[in-house]
């Protein structure tokens, strides 16, 4: 399969580069920058892109790559830090810019610049740098400049090495996609024939090959990822797939019935729905630390699966709806620390005794998973569900989890979802839910003083869930939701609205 490798130097837009390349119908792999050259070449990429990164190439121990890469005959495009690294490794000069450039900057291209043929005379480009290439390496030409950056792009067309100081992957850069398109098609000579249907066909073939006549157990969470994984597996191996859907007592309102109904009735899948709420809630008694909650819930899940698997007799493989950002966030990418343990995709719990772990979506981004779901015939209502974390409402209840608190957050969440759908905003907001804070505050209801709980509303928009902005929910919707929550949900006398972006906050509160 034709592909482009993206070497990750820790830049915040690395995944965006990968997404943009895939949008051109060319498959992209994100690899840590120190990936050995032999491993890169094994993938037979048509070209390599270096991402940006927060470090300075001049500092000791700055992320680097194997310099032999430049001699491998592959086209390389360095972006921001990637360009500076290329400049430094090939004998050019990198220095601190006299003036830091941040935001939109007019860049002027030389007319013959190979990657900048779509640029306008003064092309607005997104910049974010303190250092820059001040002298290009031998064999290179400066291909563009801005007021404060004499080498805003460089090229060595003979060796097919290119660098841009700005970020072509960011939509603010005018004609940015054109730069990537020129690189991918004109320079790397890609065909651009990667399609989701092909991906599905290829995965189905692989699953059949791996599973043979064996059986598979899949953990269905009700979320998009595991649902699409289930649909794919079901297409591949039919009734040799068994799905287990565990109710940990921390699902959203109505979810258990809805998911069971959809999969059993509409998809005729072999589904085992287990009410294990008592087991989970007992195990969570007294636990307040978020990571501890995740650990306990993860361990209990495995316990429940083991029990169910035991009842079913021997099942050979275990399947999971892990997607690409989970793989990257788990440290698949160099320098990225494990932020929350949900991205724990380290492998198969040994005690389950399965032969292998099947993760058919491990190379896909969320929107690609949705496209795959649609191409497999899943209903839009399921494919466009907002994400819901595995540990469920447990990480939306700050502090100790109890059945009663779960009820509070579940009811308030149902009201929020109902009103957002009613206002026609459900497709505009990437994720929206309520959080039960662990604070109590004074209020007045009727003529009585109350001392009750506060519920927070979290609504975010995001492309990739790695960064997010809070959604500007209209005041009238906020007012209605707030009024309904304090009136309809017992023990709540205050509603708050979360106005932080990610970073610095995360989307979930725990
Ligand atoms: P954060 O809170 O990390 O959330 O900004 C990013 C996305 O990941 C989801 N999330 C989880 N999903 N298990 C999951 O399956 C978890 O423990 C978990 N924590 C966060 C979150 O809902 C958001 O979509």
Short mmCIF file of C-alpha atoms and ligand atoms in Angstrom, two decimals:
data_model
loop_
_atom_site.label_atom_id
_atom_site.label_comp_id
_atom_site.label_asym_id
_atom_site.label_seq_id
_atom_site.Cartn_x
_atom_site.Cartn_y
_atom_site.Cartn_z
CA UNK A 1 0.00 0.00 0.00
CA UNK A 2 1.35 3.39 -1.01
CA UNK A 3 2.11 5.55 2.03
CA UNK A 4 3.86 8.57 3.50
CA UNK A 5 5.72 8.34 6.81
CA UNK A 6 5.40 11.22 9.25
CA UNK A 7 8.20 11.40 11.76
CA UNK A 8 6.97 12.87 14.99
CA UNK A 9 9.21 15.37 16.76
CA UNK A 10 6.57 16.06 19.38
CA UNK A 11 4.69 18.73 17.45
CA UNK A 12 1.12 19.56 18.33
CA UNK A 13 0.01 19.23 14.70
CA UNK A 14 1.59 15.86 13.91
CA UNK A 15 -1.72 14.05 13.73
CA UNK A 16 -3.14 16.82 11.64
CA UNK A 17 -0.41 16.28 9.05
CA UNK A 18 -1.30 12.59 9.01
CA UNK A 19 -4.97 13.42 8.58
CA UNK A 20 -4.31 15.87 5.76
CA UNK A 21 -2.24 13.31 3.86
CA UNK A 22 -4.97 10.72 4.27
CA UNK A 23 -7.49 13.26 3.04
CA UNK A 24 -5.46 13.19 -0.18
CA UNK A 25 -6.17 9.43 -0.29
CA UNK A 26 -2.64 8.49 0.59
CA UNK A 27 -2.16 6.36 3.70
CA UNK A 28 0.09 7.89 6.37
CA UNK A 29 1.98 6.37 9.29
CA UNK A 30 3.05 8.44 12.30
CA UNK A 31 6.31 7.14 13.72
CA UNK A 32 8.54 8.35 16.56
CA UNK A 33 11.41 10.44 15.17
CA UNK A 34 14.03 8.00 16.36
CA UNK A 35 12.53 5.08 14.45
CA UNK A 36 15.48 3.21 12.88
CA UNK A 37 15.87 3.87 9.17
CA UNK A 38 15.49 0.17 8.40
CA UNK A 39 12.02 0.18 10.01
CA UNK A 40 10.99 3.21 7.98
CA UNK A 41 12.24 1.67 4.75
CA UNK A 42 10.44 -1.58 5.50
CA UNK A 43 7.15 0.30 5.07
CA UNK A 44 8.31 1.34 1.58
CA UNK A 45 6.97 4.88 1.94
CA UNK A 46 6.88 7.17 -1.07
CA UNK A 47 8.12 10.05 1.07
CA UNK A 48 8.74 11.29 4.60
CA UNK A 49 7.43 14.37 6.41
CA UNK A 50 9.11 15.72 9.54
CA UNK A 51 6.64 17.28 11.97
CA UNK A 52 7.19 20.41 13.98
CA UNK A 53 8.18 20.19 17.62
CA UNK A 54 8.54 22.25 20.78
CA UNK A 55 12.32 21.82 21.22
CA UNK A 56 15.15 23.82 19.69
CA UNK A 57 17.48 21.92 17.37
CA UNK A 58 20.33 23.79 19.03
CA UNK A 59 19.76 22.38 22.49
CA UNK A 60 21.56 19.34 23.78
CA UNK A 61 19.62 16.11 23.31
CA UNK A 62 17.07 17.71 20.97
CA UNK A 63 14.97 15.12 19.10
CA UNK A 64 16.66 14.04 15.91
CA UNK A 65 16.50 11.37 13.23
CA UNK A 66 18.95 9.08 11.53
CA UNK A 67 20.83 11.41 9.11
CA UNK A 68 21.23 8.48 6.70
CA UNK A 69 17.57 9.10 5.87
CA UNK A 70 18.64 11.98 3.62
CA UNK A 71 20.72 9.57 1.57
CA UNK A 72 17.98 6.96 1.21
CA UNK A 73 16.65 8.51 -1.99
CA UNK A 74 13.28 9.33 -0.40
CA UNK A 75 11.72 12.76 -0.75
CA UNK A 76 11.62 14.56 2.62
CA UNK A 77 9.55 17.57 3.67
CA UNK A 78 10.53 19.20 6.96
CA UNK A 79 7.92 21.38 8.65
CA UNK A 80 9.00 24.07 11.17
CA UNK A 81 11.25 22.18 13.63
CA UNK A 82 11.54 19.53 10.91
CA UNK A 83 12.94 22.07 8.48
CA UNK A 84 15.38 23.42 11.05
CA UNK A 85 16.57 19.90 11.83
CA UNK A 86 17.10 19.21 8.16
CA UNK A 87 18.99 22.51 7.89
CA UNK A 88 21.22 21.67 10.82
CA UNK A 89 21.91 18.03 9.94
CA UNK A 90 22.82 18.91 6.36
CA UNK A 91 25.30 21.65 7.30
CA UNK A 92 23.16 24.79 7.14
CA UNK A 93 22.84 27.29 9.96
CA UNK A 94 20.02 27.63 12.46
CA UNK A 95 19.87 30.68 14.69
CA UNK A 96 17.47 32.45 16.99
CA UNK A 97 15.19 34.67 14.93
CA UNK A 98 15.58 38.40 15.62
CA UNK A 99 11.83 38.48 16.16
CA UNK A 100 9.66 35.55 17.11
CA UNK A 101 6.93 34.93 14.53
CA UNK A 102 3.61 33.68 15.80
CA UNK A 103 0.31 33.70 13.93
CA UNK A 104 -0.45 34.68 10.37
CA UNK A 105 2.49 36.02 8.41
CA UNK A 106 2.68 36.95 4.74
CA UNK A 107 5.08 34.69 2.90
CA UNK A 108 6.42 35.45 -0.53
CA UNK A 109 7.37 32.48 -2.67
CA UNK A 110 9.92 32.42 -5.43
CA UNK A 111 7.99 31.74 -8.58
CA UNK A 112 9.75 28.52 -9.37
CA UNK A 113 9.47 26.99 -5.88
CA UNK A 114 8.37 23.39 -6.45
CA UNK A 115 5.99 23.13 -3.49
CA UNK A 116 4.65 26.67 -3.56
CA UNK A 117 3.17 26.78 -7.05
CA UNK A 118 -0.31 27.42 -5.63
CA UNK A 119 0.82 30.35 -3.49
CA UNK A 120 -0.47 33.84 -3.99
CA UNK A 121 1.90 36.75 -4.25
CA UNK A 122 1.65 37.43 -0.52
CA UNK A 123 0.40 34.16 0.92
CA UNK A 124 -0.82 34.21 4.54
CA UNK A 125 0.90 31.37 6.43
CA UNK A 126 0.63 30.13 10.00
CA UNK A 127 3.95 30.57 11.79
CA UNK A 128 5.05 29.63 15.27
CA UNK A 129 8.79 29.73 15.73
CA UNK A 130 11.63 31.28 17.69
CA UNK A 131 14.47 29.72 15.68
CA UNK A 132 14.96 29.61 11.95
CA UNK A 133 17.29 28.48 9.20
CA UNK A 134 19.54 31.48 8.61
CA UNK A 135 21.74 29.83 6.04
CA UNK A 136 20.56 27.00 3.82
CA UNK A 137 22.69 23.85 3.49
CA UNK A 138 24.81 23.31 0.41
CA UNK A 139 22.72 22.36 -2.61
CA UNK A 140 19.63 24.13 -1.23
CA UNK A 141 17.94 27.34 -2.35
CA UNK A 142 15.77 29.64 -0.30
CA UNK A 143 12.30 29.13 -1.77
CA UNK A 144 10.32 31.75 0.16
CA UNK A 145 10.70 34.52 2.68
CA UNK A 146 8.67 36.65 5.06
CA UNK A 147 9.45 40.02 6.56
CA UNK A 148 11.32 38.56 9.50
CA UNK A 149 12.28 35.18 8.11
CA UNK A 150 14.57 35.24 5.09
CA UNK A 151 14.28 31.47 4.61
CA UNK A 152 10.58 30.68 5.07
CA UNK A 153 11.01 27.68 2.76
CA UNK A 154 13.98 25.91 1.21
CA UNK A 155 14.48 23.24 -1.39
CA UNK A 156 17.00 20.95 -2.94
CA UNK A 157 14.98 19.69 -5.89
CA UNK A 158 17.73 17.40 -7.12
CA UNK A 159 17.76 15.43 -3.87
CA UNK A 160 14.03 16.02 -3.36
CA UNK A 161 14.53 17.61 0.08
CA UNK A 162 12.22 20.43 1.13
CA UNK A 163 11.57 22.54 4.19
CA UNK A 164 8.86 25.00 5.16
CA UNK A 165 9.06 27.17 8.26
CA UNK A 166 5.30 27.67 8.31
CA UNK A 167 2.61 25.05 8.95
CA UNK A 168 0.91 23.96 5.72
CA UNK A 169 -1.26 21.46 7.63
CA UNK A 170 -3.11 24.19 9.55
CA UNK A 171 -6.22 25.49 7.83
CA UNK A 172 -5.23 29.11 8.57
CA UNK A 173 -2.39 28.77 6.08
CA UNK A 174 -3.81 29.81 2.76
CA UNK A 175 -3.14 27.15 0.12
CA UNK A 176 -1.47 25.02 2.79
CA UNK A 177 -3.10 21.87 1.50
CA UNK A 178 -1.66 22.75 -1.90
CA UNK A 179 1.86 22.48 -0.43
CA UNK A 180 1.13 18.99 0.89
CA UNK A 181 -0.57 18.05 -2.36
CA UNK A 182 2.47 19.19 -4.38
CA UNK A 183 4.75 17.20 -2.12
CA UNK A 184 2.65 14.04 -2.10
CA UNK A 185 1.77 13.98 -5.81
CA UNK A 186 4.35 16.06 -7.74
CA UNK A 187 7.39 15.11 -5.68
CA UNK A 188 6.58 11.69 -4.18
CA UNK A 189 4.54 10.61 -7.22
CA UNK A 190 1.76 9.09 -5.14
CA UNK A 191 -1.35 7.89 -6.97
CA UNK A 192 -3.84 8.76 -4.21
CA UNK A 193 -5.89 5.60 -4.48
CA UNK A 194 -6.37 4.80 -0.80
CA UNK A 195 -10.11 4.43 -0.10
CA UNK A 196 -12.07 3.42 2.98
CA UNK A 197 -13.78 0.59 1.10
CA UNK A 198 -10.36 -0.83 0.24
CA UNK A 199 -9.33 -0.51 3.84
CA UNK A 200 -12.45 -2.40 4.95
CA UNK A 201 -11.86 -5.12 2.37
CA UNK A 202 -8.22 -5.47 3.39
CA UNK A 203 -9.08 -5.64 7.08
CA UNK A 204 -11.78 -8.23 6.47
CA UNK A 205 -9.27 -10.33 4.54
CA UNK A 206 -6.73 -10.01 7.36
CA UNK A 207 -9.25 -10.84 10.07
CA UNK A 208 -10.31 -13.97 8.16
CA UNK A 209 -6.70 -14.95 7.72
CA UNK A 210 -5.86 -14.44 11.37
CA UNK A 211 -9.00 -15.95 12.85
CA UNK A 212 -9.33 -18.88 10.46
CA UNK A 213 -12.08 -21.09 11.84
CA UNK A 214 -11.56 -19.63 15.33
CA UNK A 215 -13.85 -17.49 17.46
CA UNK A 216 -13.61 -13.93 18.71
CA UNK A 217 -14.83 -12.15 21.81
CA UNK A 218 -15.33 -8.43 21.50
CA UNK A 219 -15.87 -5.95 24.27
CA UNK A 220 -18.70 -3.72 23.14
CA UNK A 221 -18.93 -0.41 24.97
CA UNK A 222 -21.74 1.16 23.00
CA UNK A 223 -19.35 3.78 21.68
CA UNK A 224 -18.55 4.33 18.02
CA UNK A 225 -15.20 2.56 17.94
CA UNK A 226 -16.22 -0.77 19.37
CA UNK A 227 -19.46 -0.70 17.36
CA UNK A 228 -17.58 -0.23 14.09
CA UNK A 229 -15.06 -2.90 15.11
CA UNK A 230 -18.00 -5.23 15.82
CA UNK A 231 -19.57 -4.51 12.44
CA UNK A 232 -16.27 -5.18 10.67
CA UNK A 233 -15.67 -8.42 12.53
CA UNK A 234 -19.22 -9.53 12.04
CA UNK A 235 -18.81 -8.94 8.30
CA UNK A 236 -15.59 -10.96 8.37
CA UNK A 237 -16.53 -13.95 10.51
CA UNK A 238 -20.30 -13.78 11.06
CA UNK A 239 -21.58 -15.66 14.08
CA UNK A 240 -18.14 -16.73 15.22
CA UNK A 241 -18.06 -13.29 16.81
CA UNK A 242 -19.52 -12.92 20.27
CA UNK A 243 -19.93 -9.46 21.74
CA UNK A 244 -20.05 -8.85 25.44
CA UNK A 245 -21.56 -5.63 26.60
CA UNK A 246 -21.03 -4.90 30.26
CA UNK A 247 -23.21 -2.56 32.23
CA UNK A 248 -20.92 -1.27 34.96
CA UNK A 249 -23.72 0.80 36.40
CA UNK A 250 -22.03 3.89 35.01
CA UNK A 251 -23.61 4.11 31.57
CA UNK A 252 -25.69 6.99 30.32
CA UNK A 253 -29.45 6.96 30.70
CA UNK A 254 -31.11 4.43 28.41
CA UNK A 255 -27.82 3.27 26.95
CA UNK A 256 -27.87 -0.34 28.06
CA UNK A 257 -31.26 -1.02 26.45
CA UNK A 258 -30.49 0.97 23.34
CA UNK A 259 -27.22 -0.78 22.62
CA UNK A 260 -28.58 -4.23 23.37
CA UNK A 261 -31.57 -3.62 21.12
CA UNK A 262 -29.55 -2.23 18.22
CA UNK A 263 -27.04 -5.03 18.09
CA UNK A 264 -29.31 -7.95 18.84
CA UNK A 265 -32.33 -6.95 16.86
CA UNK A 266 -30.98 -4.82 14.03
CA UNK A 267 -27.66 -6.58 13.46
CA UNK A 268 -28.48 -10.09 14.65
CA UNK A 269 -25.16 -10.27 16.41
CA UNK A 270 -24.52 -12.74 19.16
CA UNK A 271 -24.61 -10.33 22.08
CA UNK A 272 -24.30 -11.01 25.76
CA UNK A 273 -25.43 -8.09 27.86
CA UNK A 274 -24.29 -8.38 31.47
CA UNK A 275 -25.55 -6.33 34.36
CA UNK A 276 -22.46 -6.15 36.54
CA UNK A 277 -23.22 -2.82 38.21
CA UNK A 278 -23.14 -4.22 41.72
CA UNK A 279 -19.67 -5.67 41.24
CA UNK A 280 -18.24 -2.44 39.88
CA UNK A 281 -19.84 -0.14 42.41
CA UNK A 282 -18.72 -2.32 45.30
CA UNK A 283 -15.16 -2.32 43.97
CA UNK A 284 -15.21 1.46 43.65
CA UNK A 285 -16.34 2.05 47.23
CA UNK A 286 -14.14 4.66 48.93
CA UNK A 287 -11.99 5.25 45.82
CA UNK A 288 -11.46 8.88 44.88
CA UNK A 289 -8.31 8.97 42.76
CA UNK A 290 -9.12 9.08 38.99
CA UNK A 291 -6.38 6.73 37.82
CA UNK A 292 -7.28 4.30 40.58
CA UNK A 293 -10.90 4.33 39.37
CA UNK A 294 -9.72 3.54 35.84
CA UNK A 295 -7.47 0.78 37.11
CA UNK A 296 -10.25 -0.83 39.12
CA UNK A 297 -12.78 -0.55 36.32
CA UNK A 298 -10.27 -1.96 33.81
CA UNK A 299 -9.51 -4.87 36.12
CA UNK A 300 -13.19 -5.56 36.78
CA UNK A 301 -13.92 -5.52 33.06
CA UNK A 302 -11.37 -8.23 32.56
CA UNK A 303 -12.85 -10.19 35.44
CA UNK A 304 -16.33 -9.98 33.94
CA UNK A 305 -15.05 -10.93 30.50
CA UNK A 306 -13.20 -13.86 31.97
CA UNK A 307 -16.36 -15.05 33.67
CA UNK A 308 -18.44 -14.63 30.51
CA UNK A 309 -15.76 -16.25 28.38
CA UNK A 310 -15.70 -19.12 30.86
CA UNK A 311 -19.44 -19.62 30.43
CA UNK A 312 -19.12 -19.52 26.65
CA UNK A 313 -16.46 -22.19 26.43
CA UNK A 314 -13.21 -21.55 24.62
CA UNK A 315 -13.00 -18.43 22.47
CA UNK A 316 -9.76 -17.91 20.60
CA UNK A 317 -9.23 -14.21 20.06
CA UNK A 318 -10.02 -10.97 21.81
CA UNK A 319 -11.00 -7.87 19.81
CA UNK A 320 -10.96 -4.24 20.77
CA UNK A 321 -11.87 -0.94 19.09
CA UNK A 322 -8.54 0.81 19.70
CA UNK A 323 -8.03 3.72 17.30
CA UNK A 324 -4.92 5.54 16.08
CA UNK A 325 -4.87 8.48 18.52
CA UNK A 326 -4.99 5.92 21.38
CA UNK A 327 -1.95 4.22 19.89
CA UNK A 328 -0.07 7.48 19.52
CA UNK A 329 -1.07 8.80 22.93
CA UNK A 330 0.03 5.60 24.62
CA UNK A 331 3.59 6.49 23.84
CA UNK A 332 3.56 5.08 20.32
CA UNK A 333 4.96 8.49 19.50
CA UNK A 334 8.25 9.43 21.04
CA UNK A 335 8.22 12.00 23.77
CA UNK A 336 4.48 11.88 24.24
CA UNK A 337 3.81 10.97 27.82
CA UNK A 338 0.92 8.76 28.87
CA UNK A 339 -1.60 11.32 30.01
CA UNK A 340 -4.49 9.11 31.02
CA UNK A 341 -4.32 5.38 31.29
CA UNK A 342 -7.33 4.81 29.02
CA UNK A 343 -4.86 4.92 26.21
CA UNK A 344 -3.52 1.72 27.63
CA UNK A 345 -3.29 -0.30 24.49
CA UNK A 346 -0.22 -2.16 25.63
CA UNK A 347 -1.62 -5.54 24.84
CA UNK A 348 -3.65 -8.48 25.74
CA UNK A 349 -4.35 -9.29 29.36
CA UNK A 350 -2.45 -12.57 29.63
CA UNK A 351 -4.77 -14.28 32.07
CA UNK A 352 -7.60 -14.24 29.55
CA UNK A 353 -5.83 -16.96 27.63
CA UNK A 354 -6.63 -15.65 24.14
CA UNK A 355 -4.27 -16.37 21.28
CA UNK A 356 -4.24 -12.84 19.92
CA UNK A 357 -5.55 -9.35 20.22
CA UNK A 358 -7.40 -8.04 17.18
CA UNK A 359 -7.56 -4.28 16.80
CA UNK A 360 -8.82 -3.65 13.29
CA UNK A 361 -9.16 0.13 13.74
CA UNK A 362 -5.73 0.76 15.19
CA UNK A 363 -4.61 2.74 12.16
CA UNK A 364 -7.68 4.96 11.84
CA UNK A 365 -8.60 8.40 13.07
CA UNK A 366 -12.06 9.01 14.53
CA UNK A 367 -13.62 10.52 11.43
CA UNK A 368 -12.23 7.65 9.38
CA UNK A 369 -13.81 5.20 11.82
CA UNK A 370 -17.12 6.96 11.24
CA UNK A 371 -16.70 6.81 7.48
CA UNK A 372 -15.92 3.12 7.79
CA UNK A 373 -19.01 2.60 9.95
CA UNK A 374 -21.19 4.21 7.30
CA UNK A 375 -19.55 2.17 4.54
CA UNK A 376 -20.34 -0.96 6.56
CA UNK A 377 -23.98 0.04 6.77
CA UNK A 378 -24.21 1.12 10.40
CA UNK A 379 -26.95 3.68 11.09
CA UNK A 380 -25.95 7.33 11.32
CA UNK A 381 -27.42 7.62 14.81
CA UNK A 382 -24.88 5.10 16.03
CA UNK A 383 -21.95 6.27 13.95
CA UNK A 384 -22.38 9.87 15.02
CA UNK A 385 -22.72 9.15 18.73
CA UNK A 386 -20.47 11.33 20.75
CA UNK A 387 -17.59 9.46 22.39
CA UNK A 388 -18.19 7.97 25.81
CA UNK A 389 -15.25 6.88 27.96
CA UNK A 390 -14.83 3.25 28.99
CA UNK A 391 -14.94 4.04 32.73
CA UNK A 392 -18.20 5.87 32.01
CA UNK A 393 -19.73 8.19 34.56
CA UNK A 394 -17.11 7.17 37.15
CA UNK A 395 -14.74 9.80 35.77
CA UNK A 396 -17.56 12.35 35.68
CA UNK A 397 -18.19 12.01 39.38
CA UNK A 398 -15.41 13.78 41.22
CA UNK A 399 -14.46 11.88 44.33
CA UNK A 400 -16.12 8.69 45.49
CA UNK A 401 -18.58 7.00 43.17
CA UNK A 402 -21.90 5.88 44.60
CA UNK A 403 -25.10 4.63 42.98
CA UNK A 404 -26.87 7.74 44.14
CA UNK A 405 -24.26 10.10 42.63
CA UNK A 406 -24.30 8.10 39.41
CA UNK A 407 -28.04 8.73 39.29
CA UNK A 408 -27.51 12.48 39.72
CA UNK A 409 -24.97 12.75 36.92
CA UNK A 410 -26.99 10.40 34.68
CA UNK A 411 -30.20 12.39 35.06
CA UNK A 412 -28.53 15.77 34.56
CA UNK A 413 -26.66 14.42 31.54
CA UNK A 414 -29.91 13.16 30.02
CA UNK A 415 -31.44 16.63 30.37
CA UNK A 416 -28.43 18.27 28.75
CA UNK A 417 -28.47 15.82 25.85
CA UNK A 418 -32.17 16.24 25.34
CA UNK A 419 -31.98 20.03 25.19
CA UNK A 420 -28.94 20.07 22.94
CA UNK A 421 -30.69 17.77 20.50
CA UNK A 422 -33.85 19.84 20.73
CA UNK A 423 -31.85 22.98 19.93
CA UNK A 424 -30.40 21.20 16.88
CA UNK A 425 -26.83 21.53 18.16
CA UNK A 426 -25.90 17.88 18.58
CA UNK A 427 -23.84 17.68 15.37
CA UNK A 428 -22.06 20.97 16.12
CA UNK A 429 -20.71 19.93 19.49
CA UNK A 430 -18.12 17.16 19.53
CA UNK A 431 -18.76 16.08 23.10
CA UNK A 432 -21.17 17.31 25.75
CA UNK A 433 -21.96 15.97 29.17
CA UNK A 434 -22.41 16.91 32.79
CA UNK A 435 -20.01 16.39 35.65
CA UNK A 436 -20.92 16.00 39.29
CA UNK A 437 -18.47 18.17 41.18
CA UNK A 438 -17.51 17.25 44.71
CA UNK A 439 -18.49 20.61 46.09
CA UNK A 440 -21.57 21.57 48.02
CA UNK A 441 -22.87 25.06 48.20
CA UNK A 442 -25.64 26.99 49.83
CA UNK A 443 -28.84 27.75 48.00
CA UNK A 444 -32.45 28.53 48.66
CA UNK A 445 -35.41 26.56 47.42
CA UNK A 446 -38.91 27.54 48.36
CA UNK A 447 -38.22 29.21 51.69
CA UNK A 448 -35.70 26.61 52.71
CA UNK A 449 -31.95 26.86 52.86
CA UNK A 450 -30.30 24.09 50.83
CA UNK A 451 -26.76 22.80 51.03
CA UNK A 452 -26.43 20.69 47.94
CA UNK A 453 -24.44 19.50 44.98
CA UNK A 454 -23.17 21.45 41.98
CA UNK A 455 -23.30 20.01 38.48
CA UNK A 456 -21.02 21.32 35.72
CA UNK A 457 -21.76 21.35 32.00
CA UNK A 458 -18.92 20.48 29.65
CA UNK A 459 -19.33 21.07 25.90
CA UNK A 460 -16.38 20.98 23.51
CA UNK A 461 -15.62 21.18 19.84
CA UNK A 462 -12.61 19.38 18.49
CA UNK A 463 -11.34 17.61 15.39
CA UNK A 464 -9.20 15.03 17.07
CA UNK A 465 -9.89 15.18 20.84
CA UNK A 466 -6.23 16.00 21.41
CA UNK A 467 -6.99 19.70 21.60
CA UNK A 468 -10.43 21.21 22.10
CA UNK A 469 -12.24 24.46 22.64
CA UNK A 470 -15.29 24.94 24.81
CA UNK A 471 -18.48 25.32 22.80
CA UNK A 472 -20.26 28.65 23.12
CA UNK A 473 -23.61 27.21 24.14
CA UNK A 474 -26.29 29.89 23.64
CA UNK A 475 -27.41 31.52 26.91
CA UNK A 476 -31.03 30.53 26.42
CA UNK A 477 -30.08 26.85 26.09
CA UNK A 478 -27.84 27.16 29.13
CA UNK A 479 -30.62 28.79 31.09
CA UNK A 480 -33.11 26.11 30.14
CA UNK A 481 -30.74 23.25 30.98
CA UNK A 482 -29.80 24.85 34.27
CA UNK A 483 -33.44 25.41 35.23
CA UNK A 484 -34.42 21.87 34.36
CA UNK A 485 -31.48 20.31 36.21
CA UNK A 486 -32.10 22.13 39.49
CA UNK A 487 -35.82 21.45 39.23
CA UNK A 488 -35.76 17.84 38.09
CA UNK A 489 -32.64 16.32 39.59
CA UNK A 490 -32.76 15.78 43.34
CA UNK A 491 -29.94 17.20 45.49
CA UNK A 492 -28.61 19.66 42.90
CA UNK A 493 -28.90 23.38 43.62
CA UNK A 494 -26.24 24.85 41.33
CA UNK A 495 -25.18 24.50 37.68
CA UNK A 496 -21.80 25.63 36.34
CA UNK A 497 -20.50 25.98 32.78
CA UNK A 498 -16.93 24.92 32.00
CA UNK A 499 -15.18 27.52 29.82
CA UNK A 500 -11.72 25.99 29.57
CA UNK A 501 -10.05 24.68 26.45
CA UNK A 502 -7.81 21.61 26.15
CA UNK A 503 -4.99 22.22 26.88
CA UNK A 504 -4.69 23.22 29.65
CA UNK A 505 -7.78 21.34 30.87
CA UNK A 506 -8.65 17.90 29.56
CA UNK A 507 -12.08 17.14 28.16
CA UNK A 508 -13.12 14.86 30.99
CA UNK A 509 -12.72 16.25 34.47
CA UNK A 510 -10.83 13.20 35.72
P1 LIG B 1 -9.43 13.81 27.75
O1 LIG B 1 -10.19 13.87 29.03
O2 LIG B 1 -8.19 12.94 27.81
O3 LIG B 1 -10.41 13.10 26.72
O4 LIG B 1 -9.15 15.17 27.18
C1 LIG B 1 -10.14 12.90 25.37
C2 LIG B 1 -11.16 11.94 24.85
O5 LIG B 1 -10.93 10.66 25.46
C3 LIG B 1 -12.06 10.25 26.20
N1 LIG B 1 -11.58 9.62 27.43
C4 LIG B 1 -11.61 8.30 27.67
N2 LIG B 1 -12.03 7.28 26.90
N3 LIG B 1 -11.43 5.77 28.63
C5 LIG B 1 -11.95 6.01 27.39
O6 LIG B 1 -12.36 5.05 26.72
C6 LIG B 1 -10.99 6.75 29.45
O7 LIG B 1 -10.52 6.50 30.56
C7 LIG B 1 -11.09 8.09 28.93
N4 LIG B 1 -10.72 9.29 29.44
C8 LIG B 1 -11.05 10.21 28.50
C9 LIG B 1 -12.85 11.51 26.48
O8 LIG B 1 -14.22 11.21 26.70
C10 LIG B 1 -12.58 12.31 25.24
O9 LIG B 1 -13.44 11.92 24.18
#
